[in-house]
Coordinates of C-alpha atoms and ligand atoms in Angstrom, one line a residue:
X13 CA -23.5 -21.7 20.3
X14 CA -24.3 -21.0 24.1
X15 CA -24.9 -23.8 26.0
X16 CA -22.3 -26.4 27.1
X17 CA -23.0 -29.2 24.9
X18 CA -23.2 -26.7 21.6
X19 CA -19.7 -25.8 22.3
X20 CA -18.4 -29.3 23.1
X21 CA -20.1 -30.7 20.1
X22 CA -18.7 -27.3 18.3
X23 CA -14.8 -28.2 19.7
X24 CA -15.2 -31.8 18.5
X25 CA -16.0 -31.0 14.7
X26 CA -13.6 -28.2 14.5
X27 CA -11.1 -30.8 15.7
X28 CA -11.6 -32.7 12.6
X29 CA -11.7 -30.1 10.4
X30 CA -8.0 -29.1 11.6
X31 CA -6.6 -32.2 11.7
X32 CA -7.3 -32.3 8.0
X33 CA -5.2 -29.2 7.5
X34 CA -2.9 -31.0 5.4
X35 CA -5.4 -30.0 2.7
X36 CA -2.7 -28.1 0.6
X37 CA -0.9 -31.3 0.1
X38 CA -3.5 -33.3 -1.5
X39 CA -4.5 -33.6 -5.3
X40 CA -6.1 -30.6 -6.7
X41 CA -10.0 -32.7 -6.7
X42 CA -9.9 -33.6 -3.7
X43 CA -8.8 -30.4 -2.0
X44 CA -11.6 -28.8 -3.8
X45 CA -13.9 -31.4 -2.1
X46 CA -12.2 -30.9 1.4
X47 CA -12.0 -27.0 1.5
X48 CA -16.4 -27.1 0.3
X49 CA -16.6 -29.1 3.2
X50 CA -14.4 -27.4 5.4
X51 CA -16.5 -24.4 4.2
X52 CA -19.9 -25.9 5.0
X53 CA -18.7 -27.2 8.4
X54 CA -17.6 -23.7 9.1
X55 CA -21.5 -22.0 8.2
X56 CA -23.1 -24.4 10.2
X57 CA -20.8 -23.5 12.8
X58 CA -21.2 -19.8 12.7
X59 CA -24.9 -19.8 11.5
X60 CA -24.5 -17.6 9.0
X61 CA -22.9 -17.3 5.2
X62 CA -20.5 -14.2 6.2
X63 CA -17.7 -13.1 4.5
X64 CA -14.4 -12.9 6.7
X65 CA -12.8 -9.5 6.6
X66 CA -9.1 -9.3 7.4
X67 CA -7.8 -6.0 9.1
X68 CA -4.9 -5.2 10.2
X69 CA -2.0 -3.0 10.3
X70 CA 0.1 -3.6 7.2
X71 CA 2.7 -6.8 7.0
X72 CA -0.1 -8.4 9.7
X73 CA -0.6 -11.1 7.1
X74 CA -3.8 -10.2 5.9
X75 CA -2.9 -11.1 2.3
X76 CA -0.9 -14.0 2.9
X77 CA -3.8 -15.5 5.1
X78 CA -6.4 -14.3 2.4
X79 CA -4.5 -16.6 -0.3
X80 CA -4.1 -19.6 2.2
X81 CA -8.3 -19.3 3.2
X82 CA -9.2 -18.9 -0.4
X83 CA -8.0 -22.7 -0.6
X84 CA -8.7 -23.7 2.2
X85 CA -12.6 -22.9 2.2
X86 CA -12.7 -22.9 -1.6
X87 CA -13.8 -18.9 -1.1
X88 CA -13.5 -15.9 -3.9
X89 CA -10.8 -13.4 -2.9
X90 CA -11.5 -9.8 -3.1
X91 CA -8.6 -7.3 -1.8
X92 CA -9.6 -3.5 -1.5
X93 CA -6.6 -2.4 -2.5
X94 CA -6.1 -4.6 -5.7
X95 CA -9.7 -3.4 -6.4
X96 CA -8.6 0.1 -5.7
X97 CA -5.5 -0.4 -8.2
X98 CA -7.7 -2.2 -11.0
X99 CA -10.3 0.8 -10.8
X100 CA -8.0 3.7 -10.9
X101 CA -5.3 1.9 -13.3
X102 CA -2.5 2.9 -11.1
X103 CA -0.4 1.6 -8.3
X104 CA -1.4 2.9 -4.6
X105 CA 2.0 4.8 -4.4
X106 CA 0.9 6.8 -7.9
X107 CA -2.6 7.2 -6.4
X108 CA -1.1 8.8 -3.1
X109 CA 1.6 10.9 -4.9
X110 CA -1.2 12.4 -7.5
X111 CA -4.6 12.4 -5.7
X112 CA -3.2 12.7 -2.2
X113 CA -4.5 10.5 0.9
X114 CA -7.9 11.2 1.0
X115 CA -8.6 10.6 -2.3
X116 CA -7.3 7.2 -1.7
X117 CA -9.7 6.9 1.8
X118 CA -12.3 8.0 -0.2
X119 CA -11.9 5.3 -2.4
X120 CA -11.9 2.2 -0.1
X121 CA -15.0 3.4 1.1
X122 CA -16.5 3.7 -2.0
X123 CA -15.0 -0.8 -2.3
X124 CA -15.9 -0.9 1.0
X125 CA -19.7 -0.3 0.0
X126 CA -19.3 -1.8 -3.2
X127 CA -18.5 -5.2 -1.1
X128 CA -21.9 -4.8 0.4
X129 CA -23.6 -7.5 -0.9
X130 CA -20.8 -9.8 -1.7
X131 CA -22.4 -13.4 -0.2
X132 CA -19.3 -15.2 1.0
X133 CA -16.0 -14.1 0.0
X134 CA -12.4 -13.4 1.9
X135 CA -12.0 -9.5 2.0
X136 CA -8.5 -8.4 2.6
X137 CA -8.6 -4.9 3.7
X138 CA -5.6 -2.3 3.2
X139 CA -4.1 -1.8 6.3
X140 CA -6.1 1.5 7.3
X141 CA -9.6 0.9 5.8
X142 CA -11.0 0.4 9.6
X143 CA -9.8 3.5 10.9
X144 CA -12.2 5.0 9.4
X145 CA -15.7 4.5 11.7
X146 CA -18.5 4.1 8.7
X147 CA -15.9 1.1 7.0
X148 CA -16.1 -0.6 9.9
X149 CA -19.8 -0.3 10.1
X150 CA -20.5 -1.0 6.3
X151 CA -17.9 -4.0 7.1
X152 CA -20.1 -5.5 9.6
X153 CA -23.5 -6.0 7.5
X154 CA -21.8 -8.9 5.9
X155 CA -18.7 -9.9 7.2
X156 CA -16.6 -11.3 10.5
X157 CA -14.1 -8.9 11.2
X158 CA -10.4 -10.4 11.8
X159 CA -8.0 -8.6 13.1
X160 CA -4.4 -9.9 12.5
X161 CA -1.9 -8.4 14.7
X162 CA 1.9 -8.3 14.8
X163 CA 4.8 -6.5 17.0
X164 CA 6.5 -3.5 15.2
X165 CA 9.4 -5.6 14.9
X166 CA 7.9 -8.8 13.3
X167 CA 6.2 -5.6 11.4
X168 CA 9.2 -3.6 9.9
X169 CA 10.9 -7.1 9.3
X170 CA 7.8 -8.1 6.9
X171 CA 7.4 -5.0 5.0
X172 CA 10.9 -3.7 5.1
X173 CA 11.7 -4.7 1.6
X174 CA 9.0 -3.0 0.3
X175 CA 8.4 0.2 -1.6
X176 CA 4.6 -0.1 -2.4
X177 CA 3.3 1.5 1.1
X178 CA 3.7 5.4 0.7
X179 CA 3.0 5.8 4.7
X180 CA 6.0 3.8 5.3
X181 CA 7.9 5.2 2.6
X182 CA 10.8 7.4 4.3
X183 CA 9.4 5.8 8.1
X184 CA 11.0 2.3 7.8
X185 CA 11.4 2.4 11.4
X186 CA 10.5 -0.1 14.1
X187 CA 9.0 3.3 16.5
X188 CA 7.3 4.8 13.0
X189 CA 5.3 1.9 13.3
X190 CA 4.9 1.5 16.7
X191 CA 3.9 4.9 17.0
X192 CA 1.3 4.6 13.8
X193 CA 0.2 1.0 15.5
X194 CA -0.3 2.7 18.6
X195 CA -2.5 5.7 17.2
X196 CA -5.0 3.0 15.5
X197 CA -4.9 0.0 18.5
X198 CA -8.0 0.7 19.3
X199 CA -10.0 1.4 16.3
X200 CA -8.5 -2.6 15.0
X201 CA -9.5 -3.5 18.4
X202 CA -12.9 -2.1 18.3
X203 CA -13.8 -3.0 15.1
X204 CA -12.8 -7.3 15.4
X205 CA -14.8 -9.8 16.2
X206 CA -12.1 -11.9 16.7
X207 CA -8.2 -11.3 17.1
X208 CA -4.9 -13.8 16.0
X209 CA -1.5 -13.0 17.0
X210 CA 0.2 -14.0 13.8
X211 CA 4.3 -13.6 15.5
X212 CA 6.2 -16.5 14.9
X213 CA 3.2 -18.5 13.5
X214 CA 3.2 -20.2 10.0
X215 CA 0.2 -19.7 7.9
X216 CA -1.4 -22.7 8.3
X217 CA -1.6 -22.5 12.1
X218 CA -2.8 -18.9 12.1
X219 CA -5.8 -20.1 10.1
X220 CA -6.7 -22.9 11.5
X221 CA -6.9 -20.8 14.7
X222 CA -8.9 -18.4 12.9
X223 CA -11.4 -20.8 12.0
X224 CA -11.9 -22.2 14.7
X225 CA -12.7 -18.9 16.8
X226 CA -14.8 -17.8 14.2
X227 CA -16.8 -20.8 14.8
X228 CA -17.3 -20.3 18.5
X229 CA -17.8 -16.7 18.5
Ligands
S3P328 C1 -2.2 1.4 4.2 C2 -2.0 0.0 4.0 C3 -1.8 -0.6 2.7 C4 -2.5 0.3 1.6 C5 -2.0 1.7 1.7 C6 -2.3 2.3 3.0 C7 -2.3 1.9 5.5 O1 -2.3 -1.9 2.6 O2 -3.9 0.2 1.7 O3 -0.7 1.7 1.4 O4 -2.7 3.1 5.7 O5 -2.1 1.2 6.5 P1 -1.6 -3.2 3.3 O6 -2.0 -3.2 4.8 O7 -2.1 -4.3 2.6 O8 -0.1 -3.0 3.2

């Protein structure tokens, strides 16, 4: 979408398409109905079937906003790490305490490839699939990359009650995480296509902002 009337024409359908964003509310049919359209709306948009990767340092959102697109678009949801879990039969904590790190690296780029060929689908990634260069490469061939991004403080406060992330485990700090954040800024920010501030934003706000830069980008 390059020229001016492309993107004016673009703005005026995605405005339709979020002021319909009470979608969650409606009866089960019809939101099924609404979020195929909302889906078709969004291809012709982007001109292309991708998937929509979410990446992001962990408590970002990515799952959260994975759940909420999966209705909204009427999408399949695949999450590396649940893929990662179902594969090996074990929890990622067990995985890092027995196998070690690598191991587990190893393995989302094994789902990573393995996602290859999915047609349309929400990918939530685990939180440091992109650092890795050939991820973010494999990523691209089908998917928009979307890189959800937080403070360390809205950070720690999301994950804090947690026990599941073994590189938090013993860190739950606010400068753990900013330092971590701050070692892997710029591989999130070299590997998005677009990028959403999630702070202070309810779910259904941060998504229809992320569909409606997808569709301009
Ligand atoms: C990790 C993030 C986790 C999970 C693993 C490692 C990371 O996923 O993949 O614990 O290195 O950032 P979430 O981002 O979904 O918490």
């Amino acid at each position: 979408m390059n020229t001016e009337i492309g993107i004016k024409a673009c703005e005026e359908k995605m405005a339709a398409l979020l002021a319909e964003r009470v979608i969650l509310t409606g009866k089960q049919q019809e939101k099924q109905e609404l979020a195929e359209r909302n889906l078709a709306l969004l291809n012709a948009l982007m001109g292309k079937a991708y998937n929509i990767a979410l990446v992001g340092f962990m408590g970002a959102g990515k799952s959260t906003v994975s759940h909420y697109l999966k209705e909204v678009l009427a999408l399949p949801e695949k999450e590396t790490d649940a893929m990662i879990v179902e594969s090996e039969g074990m929890a990622i904590t067990e995985i890092f305490e027995k196998h070690g790190e690598p191991y587990f690296r190893e393995l989302e780029s094994k789902t990573v490839i393995s996602l290859q060929d999915s047609a349309q689908a929400i990918i939530s990634c685990g939180g440091g699939l992109v650092v890795k260069e050939e991820n973010v490469v494999n990523l691209k061939k089908s998917s928009r990359i979307v890189l959800l991004t937080a403070t360390p403080e809205t950070t720690l406060e999301r994950v804090k009650d947690s026990t599941e992330r073994p590189i938090l485990n013993g860190h739950m700090n606010v400068e753990y995480i900013a330092e971590l954040m701050e070692k892997r800024r710029e591989k999130y920010q070299n590997a998005a296509d677009i990028t959403i501030a999630t702070d202070h934003k309810e779910v259904d706000e941060i998504c229809a902002e992320l569909i409606q830069k997808l569709a301009i980008v």
